[in-house]
C-alpha cells in the first residue's frame, strides 16, 4: 500500500497539518523516526540537507542519511537507504533529478520500495517525480507540458502534480490547456498545500486545485475517493 507525502514546499507554519499527518503515518508503522535524504543534484555544502535536519528535528524526526545519486554506492549503502523509515526526495531541478535517478539505476528500486509500503516524501521536484511523468515541470523551464515525450518518472500516483501554482499567473491557464491532452487529472498546489496518498485514499491539505478536461475546481472528498476506487479497485 502506498504511503506518499507530496509538499509544494516545506514552509513553517503553513505546512503544519501535513507535517502532523507525516508524523502520524510514521508512528502508525511502528518503526522509527529515521529519514533518508536523496539529493536532487550536487550539494557540496549540504545546506539543504542541514536545513532539512532542522525542519524534521522539530517534529521529533531524524534526517539521518544523505544519499548523493552522483556518487558510487556499495550494496551496504543502498541497503541503508532502503532500511530508513522514510525517504525524502529533495526539491531542485526536476529533469536533472530524474536523469540522476535513471543514471544511478535507482528509479526502479525506489519505485518498488514505495510500492512495498515505504513512506516516500517529496518536496517540489521530489513530489513531481512521484507522478507517471514530470511533464508539468516544463512550465518552470519555459516549455509546454504537451511537448514532453521523455518524462516518465516513478509512476506512483494516478494523477500528475504541480507545485508553486501561485508563483506565476500564467501557470493555471497553461495547466488547463495541458489537461485537455493528458488522460490524468493534475493536482496543483500553492506553497503550504500538500497531498497525502495512504490507505488507498487521497488527502488534500490547504487549497489545491483538481484540473481535468480543461476545468479547475477544488477537489471534494467524494470526488477524490471515487477517483481512487476507479484507479485502485
mmCIF file of C-alpha atoms in Angstrom, residues 44-140:
data_model
loop_
_atom_site.group_PDB
_atom_site.id
_atom_site.type_symbol
_atom_site.label_atom_id
_atom_site.label_comp_id
_atom_site.label_asym_id
_atom_site.label_seq_id
_atom_site.Cartn_x
_atom_site.Cartn_y
_atom_site.Cartn_z
ATOM 1 C CA UNK A 44 28.700 20.008 -1.656
ATOM 2 C CA UNK A 45 27.921 22.130 1.401
ATOM 3 C CA UNK A 46 24.792 20.120 2.253
ATOM 4 C CA UNK A 47 22.953 23.341 3.030
ATOM 5 C CA UNK A 48 19.529 21.947 2.097
ATOM 6 C CA UNK A 49 20.220 18.727 3.949
ATOM 7 C CA UNK A 50 21.136 20.658 7.090
ATOM 8 C CA UNK A 51 18.001 22.802 6.744
ATOM 9 C CA UNK A 52 16.028 19.576 6.400
ATOM 10 C CA UNK A 53 17.588 18.212 9.570
ATOM 11 C CA UNK A 54 16.383 21.258 11.463
ATOM 12 C CA UNK A 55 12.925 21.038 9.848
ATOM 13 C CA UNK A 56 12.376 17.395 10.729
ATOM 14 C CA UNK A 57 14.118 17.711 14.072
ATOM 15 C CA UNK A 58 11.416 20.000 15.406
ATOM 16 C CA UNK A 59 8.903 17.241 14.553
ATOM 17 C CA UNK A 60 10.857 14.662 16.531
ATOM 18 C CA UNK A 61 12.130 13.056 13.323
ATOM 19 C CA UNK A 62 15.746 12.480 12.324
ATOM 20 C CA UNK A 63 17.074 13.230 8.850
ATOM 21 C CA UNK A 64 19.845 10.731 9.295
ATOM 22 C CA UNK A 65 21.302 9.747 5.928
ATOM 23 C CA UNK A 66 22.484 11.828 2.968
ATOM 24 C CA UNK A 67 22.361 9.983 -0.368
ATOM 25 C CA UNK A 68 24.099 11.533 -3.393
ATOM 26 C CA UNK A 69 22.999 9.892 -6.649
ATOM 27 C CA UNK A 70 26.184 11.039 -8.392
ATOM 28 C CA UNK A 71 28.439 9.094 -6.025
ATOM 29 C CA UNK A 72 29.153 5.347 -6.296
ATOM 30 C CA UNK A 73 27.402 3.365 -3.578
ATOM 31 C CA UNK A 74 28.085 -0.047 -2.123
ATOM 32 C CA UNK A 75 25.393 -2.640 -1.540
ATOM 33 C CA UNK A 76 25.537 -1.680 2.142
ATOM 34 C CA UNK A 77 24.905 1.986 1.295
ATOM 35 C CA UNK A 78 21.840 1.098 -0.740
ATOM 36 C CA UNK A 79 20.605 -1.275 1.944
ATOM 37 C CA UNK A 80 20.905 1.527 4.499
ATOM 38 C CA UNK A 81 18.861 3.842 2.262
ATOM 39 C CA UNK A 82 16.013 1.364 1.986
ATOM 40 C CA UNK A 83 16.233 0.436 5.662
ATOM 41 C CA UNK A 84 15.198 4.003 6.533
ATOM 42 C CA UNK A 85 11.752 4.611 7.989
ATOM 43 C CA UNK A 86 11.034 7.190 5.268
ATOM 44 C CA UNK A 87 12.839 8.621 2.255
ATOM 45 C CA UNK A 88 12.816 12.327 1.374
ATOM 46 C CA UNK A 89 13.163 13.368 -2.266
ATOM 47 C CA UNK A 90 14.545 16.892 -2.285
ATOM 48 C CA UNK A 91 13.453 19.868 -4.333
ATOM 49 C CA UNK A 92 15.540 21.223 -7.180
ATOM 50 C CA UNK A 93 15.721 20.761 -10.934
ATOM 51 C CA UNK A 94 13.193 18.025 -11.721
ATOM 52 C CA UNK A 95 14.629 16.966 -15.063
ATOM 53 C CA UNK A 96 18.141 16.723 -13.661
ATOM 54 C CA UNK A 97 16.867 14.782 -10.654
ATOM 55 C CA UNK A 98 15.107 12.282 -12.927
ATOM 56 C CA UNK A 99 18.232 11.820 -15.044
ATOM 57 C CA UNK A 100 20.310 11.148 -11.923
ATOM 58 C CA UNK A 101 17.789 8.560 -10.724
ATOM 59 C CA UNK A 102 17.962 6.818 -14.101
ATOM 60 C CA UNK A 103 21.739 7.025 -14.420
ATOM 61 C CA UNK A 104 22.288 5.649 -10.927
ATOM 62 C CA UNK A 105 19.855 2.788 -11.505
ATOM 63 C CA UNK A 106 17.743 3.937 -8.553
ATOM 64 C CA UNK A 107 14.488 4.828 -10.324
ATOM 65 C CA UNK A 108 13.100 1.286 -10.325
ATOM 66 C CA UNK A 109 14.270 0.279 -6.825
ATOM 67 C CA UNK A 110 12.875 3.492 -5.349
ATOM 68 C CA UNK A 111 9.510 2.905 -7.010
ATOM 69 C CA UNK A 112 9.480 -0.711 -5.806
ATOM 70 C CA UNK A 113 10.310 0.375 -2.256
ATOM 71 C CA UNK A 114 7.431 2.850 -2.242
ATOM 72 C CA UNK A 115 5.040 0.258 -3.680
ATOM 73 C CA UNK A 116 6.002 -2.079 -0.849
ATOM 74 C CA UNK A 117 4.708 0.474 1.672
ATOM 75 C CA UNK A 118 7.734 2.634 2.439
ATOM 76 C CA UNK A 119 6.915 6.248 3.287
ATOM 77 C CA UNK A 120 8.112 8.460 0.434
ATOM 78 C CA UNK A 121 8.209 12.238 0.938
ATOM 79 C CA UNK A 122 8.627 14.625 -1.975
ATOM 80 C CA UNK A 123 9.113 18.374 -1.934
ATOM 81 C CA UNK A 124 8.514 20.314 -5.171
ATOM 82 C CA UNK A 125 10.647 18.436 -7.727
ATOM 83 C CA UNK A 126 10.647 15.379 -5.473
ATOM 84 C CA UNK A 127 6.849 15.425 -5.422
ATOM 85 C CA UNK A 128 6.548 15.901 -9.198
ATOM 86 C CA UNK A 129 8.672 12.758 -9.639
ATOM 87 C CA UNK A 130 6.042 10.606 -7.921
ATOM 88 C CA UNK A 131 3.685 11.059 -10.877
ATOM 89 C CA UNK A 132 3.772 8.993 -14.087
ATOM 90 C CA UNK A 133 5.501 11.894 -15.846
ATOM 91 C CA UNK A 134 7.311 15.108 -14.968
ATOM 92 C CA UNK A 135 5.598 16.894 -17.879
ATOM 93 C CA UNK A 136 4.145 19.636 -15.650
ATOM 94 C CA UNK A 137 7.686 20.694 -14.752
ATOM 95 C CA UNK A 138 8.029 22.041 -18.288
ATOM 96 C CA UNK A 139 6.303 25.232 -17.165
ATOM 97 C CA UNK A 140 9.230 26.061 -14.886
#
